[in-house]
Coordinates of C-alpha atoms in Angstrom, one line a residue:
M250 CA 88.2 85.7 65.4
T251 CA 88.0 82.2 66.4
R252 CA 87.1 83.0 69.8
L253 CA 84.4 85.5 68.8
L254 CA 82.8 83.1 66.1
S255 CA 82.7 80.2 68.7
I256 CA 80.8 82.6 71.3
V257 CA 78.7 83.7 68.8
L258 CA 77.8 80.3 67.6
T259 CA 77.2 78.9 71.1
G260 CA 75.0 82.2 71.8
L261 CA 73.0 81.5 68.7
S262 CA 72.4 77.8 69.8
T263 CA 71.6 78.4 73.2
G264 CA 69.1 81.4 71.9
S265 CA 67.2 78.8 70.1
I266 CA 66.3 76.9 73.1
Y267 CA 65.2 80.2 74.8
A268 CA 63.2 80.8 71.6
L269 CA 61.5 77.8 72.2
V270 CA 60.8 78.6 75.8
A271 CA 59.6 82.1 74.7
L272 CA 57.2 80.9 71.9
G273 CA 55.3 78.8 74.8
F274 CA 54.9 82.5 76.7
V275 CA 53.6 83.8 73.1
L276 CA 51.4 81.2 72.4
L277 CA 49.7 81.7 75.7
Y278 CA 49.6 85.2 75.4
K279 CA 48.3 85.5 72.2
A280 CA 45.2 82.8 73.2
A281 CA 44.7 83.9 76.5
G282 CA 46.3 87.0 77.6
V283 CA 48.3 85.0 80.3
V284 CA 51.7 85.3 81.4
N285 CA 52.6 81.9 82.4
F286 CA 55.1 82.1 85.2
A287 CA 54.7 78.1 85.8
H288 CA 56.7 77.5 82.3
G289 CA 59.7 76.8 84.3
S290 CA 58.2 74.2 86.5
L291 CA 56.3 72.4 83.4
L292 CA 59.8 72.3 81.6
L293 CA 61.5 70.8 84.8
L294 CA 58.5 68.2 85.2
G295 CA 58.7 67.0 81.9
T296 CA 62.4 66.7 81.6
Y297 CA 62.4 64.9 84.6
V298 CA 60.2 62.1 83.1
T299 CA 62.4 61.7 80.4
A300 CA 65.6 61.5 82.8
R301 CA 63.8 58.9 84.8
T302 CA 62.1 56.8 82.0
W303 CA 64.9 56.7 79.1
E304 CA 66.9 53.7 80.3
T305 CA 63.8 51.9 80.6
V306 CA 61.9 52.7 77.2
G307 CA 64.8 54.3 75.3
F308 CA 65.5 57.8 74.4
P309 CA 62.8 58.7 71.8
A310 CA 59.9 57.3 74.1
A311 CA 61.3 58.9 76.9
V312 CA 61.3 62.0 75.2
G313 CA 57.7 61.8 74.1
L314 CA 56.7 60.7 77.6
G315 CA 58.2 63.9 78.9
V316 CA 56.5 66.1 76.2
L317 CA 52.9 64.5 77.2
T318 CA 53.7 64.9 80.6
G319 CA 54.5 68.7 80.4
A320 CA 51.6 69.2 77.9
G321 CA 49.2 67.3 80.5
A322 CA 50.4 69.2 83.4
A323 CA 49.5 72.4 81.6
L324 CA 46.4 70.9 80.8
V325 CA 45.7 70.3 84.2
I326 CA 46.3 73.8 85.4
Q327 CA 44.5 75.3 82.6
R328 CA 41.2 73.5 83.3
L329 CA 41.4 73.4 87.3
L330 CA 42.9 76.7 87.8
A331 CA 43.2 79.2 84.9
E332 CA 39.7 78.6 83.6
Q333 CA 38.1 78.9 86.9
M334 CA 39.6 82.4 87.0
R335 CA 39.1 83.5 83.3
D336 CA 37.2 86.7 84.7
A337 CA 39.5 87.5 86.9
A338 CA 42.4 90.3 86.1
P339 CA 45.4 89.2 84.3
V340 CA 47.8 89.9 87.2
A341 CA 46.0 87.6 89.3
L342 CA 46.5 84.9 86.7
A343 CA 50.0 85.7 86.9
I344 CA 50.1 85.6 90.6
M345 CA 48.3 82.1 90.5
T346 CA 50.7 80.9 88.0
I347 CA 53.7 81.9 90.2
G348 CA 52.0 79.9 93.0
V349 CA 51.9 76.9 91.1
D350 CA 55.5 77.2 89.9
I351 CA 56.8 77.4 93.6
V352 CA 54.7 74.3 94.3
L353 CA 55.7 72.2 91.3
S354 CA 59.5 73.3 91.6
T355 CA 59.8 72.5 95.3
E356 CA 58.6 69.1 94.9
L357 CA 60.6 68.2 91.9
S358 CA 63.8 69.7 93.9
R359 CA 63.0 67.7 96.8
R360 CA 62.5 64.7 94.5
M361 CA 65.6 65.2 92.4
G362 CA 67.9 66.2 95.2
P363 CA 71.5 67.4 94.9
D364 CA 72.3 64.8 92.2
I365 CA 72.8 65.4 88.6
T366 CA 70.6 63.2 86.5
V367 CA 71.7 62.0 83.1
L368 CA 69.3 61.9 80.2
G369 CA 70.8 59.5 77.9
H370 CA 71.1 62.1 74.7
P371 CA 72.4 59.5 71.8
W372 CA 74.8 62.2 70.6
G373 CA 76.1 62.4 74.1
G374 CA 78.8 65.0 74.4
A375 CA 80.0 64.9 70.7
A376 CA 81.0 68.4 69.2
V377 CA 80.3 69.7 65.6
R378 CA 83.1 71.5 64.0
L379 CA 82.8 74.5 61.6
G380 CA 86.4 75.0 60.5
A381 CA 88.4 75.8 63.8
V382 CA 85.2 76.2 66.1
A383 CA 83.8 73.7 67.8
V384 CA 80.1 73.2 69.0
P385 CA 78.3 70.8 71.2
A386 CA 76.6 68.5 68.9
N387 CA 73.5 69.0 71.1
R388 CA 73.5 72.6 70.8
A389 CA 73.7 72.4 67.1
I390 CA 70.8 70.0 66.8
A391 CA 68.8 72.1 69.2
L392 CA 69.2 75.1 66.9
G393 CA 67.7 73.1 63.9
V394 CA 64.9 71.7 65.9
A395 CA 64.0 75.1 67.0
A396 CA 64.3 76.6 63.5
L397 CA 61.9 73.8 62.0
I398 CA 59.6 74.0 65.0
I399 CA 59.0 77.8 64.7
A400 CA 59.0 78.0 61.2
A401 CA 56.3 75.0 61.3
F402 CA 54.3 77.6 64.0
L403 CA 54.9 80.8 61.6
L404 CA 53.2 78.6 58.8
A405 CA 50.6 77.5 60.9
F406 CA 49.4 80.7 62.1
R407 CA 49.3 82.0 58.5
F408 CA 47.9 78.9 56.4
T409 CA 45.8 76.7 59.1
G410 CA 42.5 77.2 60.7
W411 CA 43.7 76.9 64.2
G412 CA 46.2 79.8 63.2
V413 CA 43.5 81.7 61.7
A414 CA 41.3 81.0 64.8
M415 CA 44.1 81.9 67.5
R416 CA 44.7 85.2 65.5
A417 CA 40.8 85.6 65.6
A418 CA 40.7 84.9 69.7
A419 CA 43.5 86.8 70.1
E420 CA 42.1 89.9 68.5
D421 CA 38.6 89.7 69.9
P422 CA 37.7 86.5 71.9
E423 CA 33.9 87.4 72.1
A424 CA 33.6 88.2 68.0
A425 CA 35.4 85.2 67.6
A426 CA 33.1 83.1 69.4
L427 CA 30.1 84.9 67.7
V428 CA 31.4 83.6 64.2
G429 CA 32.1 79.9 65.6
V430 CA 35.6 79.9 66.7
R431 CA 35.8 77.6 69.5
V432 CA 37.7 79.9 71.7
R433 CA 37.8 77.3 74.8
R434 CA 39.5 74.8 72.2
V435 CA 42.0 77.6 70.9
V436 CA 43.1 78.4 74.6
T437 CA 43.5 74.6 75.7
T438 CA 45.5 73.7 72.5
S439 CA 47.9 76.7 73.5
W440 CA 48.4 75.6 77.0
M441 CA 49.3 72.3 75.9
L442 CA 51.5 73.0 73.2
A443 CA 53.3 75.5 75.2
G444 CA 54.0 72.9 78.0
G445 CA 55.2 70.4 75.3
L446 CA 57.3 73.3 74.2
A447 CA 59.0 73.9 77.4
V448 CA 59.9 70.1 77.8
V449 CA 61.6 70.3 74.4
A450 CA 63.5 72.8 75.3
G451 CA 64.7 71.4 79.0
I452 CA 65.8 68.2 77.0
F453 CA 68.2 70.2 75.2
L454 CA 69.2 72.2 78.3
A455 CA 70.1 69.2 80.0
G456 CA 72.5 67.9 77.4
S457 CA 76.0 68.8 76.6
P458 CA 78.0 71.2 77.7
T459 CA 75.4 70.8 80.7
P460 CA 76.4 67.6 82.8
G461 CA 72.7 67.0 83.2
L462 CA 69.5 67.6 84.6
S463 CA 69.2 69.7 88.0
P464 CA 66.4 71.9 89.6
A465 CA 68.4 74.9 88.3
V466 CA 67.6 74.0 84.6
G467 CA 64.0 75.1 85.5
L468 CA 65.2 78.7 85.9
V469 CA 65.9 79.0 82.2
A470 CA 62.1 80.2 81.9
L471 CA 63.3 83.5 83.8
R472 CA 65.9 84.3 80.9
A473 CA 63.5 83.2 78.0
L474 CA 61.0 85.7 79.6
P475 CA 63.0 88.7 78.6
A476 CA 63.3 87.0 75.2
A477 CA 59.6 87.1 74.6
I478 CA 59.3 90.4 76.3
L479 CA 61.7 92.2 73.9
G480 CA 60.5 90.5 70.7
G481 CA 57.1 91.3 71.5
L482 CA 54.6 89.1 73.7
D483 CA 52.3 88.8 70.6
S484 CA 54.8 87.8 68.1
T485 CA 56.0 84.4 67.0
T486 CA 58.7 86.1 64.9
G487 CA 59.6 88.0 68.1
A488 CA 60.0 85.2 70.1
L489 CA 62.7 83.6 68.1
V490 CA 64.5 87.1 67.4
G491 CA 64.3 88.0 70.7
G492 CA 65.4 84.3 71.9
L493 CA 68.7 84.5 69.7
I494 CA 69.5 88.0 71.0
V495 CA 69.6 87.3 74.4
G496 CA 71.5 84.0 73.8
V497 CA 74.3 85.7 71.8
A498 CA 74.2 88.7 74.3
E499 CA 74.6 86.3 77.2
G500 CA 77.3 84.5 75.3
L501 CA 79.4 87.5 74.7
A502 CA 79.4 88.6 78.4
A503 CA 80.1 85.3 79.5
G504 CA 82.9 84.9 77.0
Y505 CA 84.5 88.4 77.5
Q506 CA 84.1 88.3 81.2
D507 CA 87.7 89.1 81.7
E508 CA 87.4 92.2 79.9
L509 CA 84.2 93.2 81.5
A510 CA 85.3 92.2 85.0
V511 CA 84.7 96.0 86.3
F512 CA 81.1 95.0 86.1
G513 CA 81.6 91.9 88.3
R514 CA 81.3 88.3 87.8
G515 CA 78.4 86.5 86.5
S516 CA 77.4 89.5 84.6
G517 CA 76.2 87.3 81.9
E518 CA 73.1 86.4 84.0
V519 CA 71.6 89.8 84.0
V520 CA 72.5 90.8 80.4
P521 CA 69.1 89.1 79.1
Y522 CA 67.5 91.8 81.5
I523 CA 69.7 94.7 80.7
V524 CA 69.0 93.9 76.6
M525 CA 65.3 93.8 77.6
I526 CA 65.2 97.1 79.6
A527 CA 67.1 99.0 76.5
V528 CA 64.9 97.5 74.0
L529 CA 61.7 98.9 75.6
L530 CA 62.8 102.1 76.6
I531 CA 62.8 102.4 72.5
R532 CA 60.0 100.0 71.6
P533 CA 57.6 99.5 74.8
A534 CA 55.6 96.9 72.6
G535 CA 59.0 94.8 71.8
L536 CA 60.6 94.7 68.5
F537 CA 57.6 93.0 66.9
G538 CA 54.9 93.4 69.3
T539 CA 51.7 95.0 68.0
R540 CA 51.4 98.7 69.4
A541 CA 48.2 99.4 71.1
A542 CA 46.2 102.4 69.8
G543 CA 44.0 104.6 72.0
R544 CA 42.2 107.9 71.5
V545 CA 42.8 110.9 73.7

């Protein structure tokens, strides 16, 4: 029982990090109908800046610099590339972000090399004990931070002018523009928020029990994408629930890999996609996604 509880708690903490990345996918999809496959490289870029600056400016300031870098890079992608392709098909935009991801991740991998870079988390490798179960403090803090951030976005969508503008822009951009919604500003803000959220997730991913930052950390976006899709690409709540489901499922597969040896080692890496496919077979729009209505 202790083993199961430990695996579930670890899965929830990991899932909360996936939820932050998934929230970035949701923000962009709601505002601009774009699936940004460059999310992983933005995560890696901002986290790399944090890793390179924390010894000079301190950890809190380095985190701020990293988040600003991720948001700024997302702004550059949006203004120089995505906005120029605003009349293109969604698949063309998606392919463009794949190209950006390849360019950015390749350059960052070259700069980082094979070494692991420490980010200087103040809590280090400390653990939080819940009875007989120990969870890395880094992952416990990540769970709390993710809960606060996602709760703030849920409230913002419902009670702020920006949230109302985003919902209007997502529903019908042309009609929203006619009633005074600044659709371009909404889209730009969404790109920047998504880039910043990715970096927050990356900073936690590079902490305990992970030894530090490596190019592999950027691949987390590929695991968070199934979380966003199975939760519903247009649902903030879905990003949270999808992230937690993927985290727990991945944790269970890794924790019981001896019992699941018949499926091969490393099965935990494909579990997010298996769960996503299973959910989509039942609910094609995701657990909380909006079903499109059509006439026949």
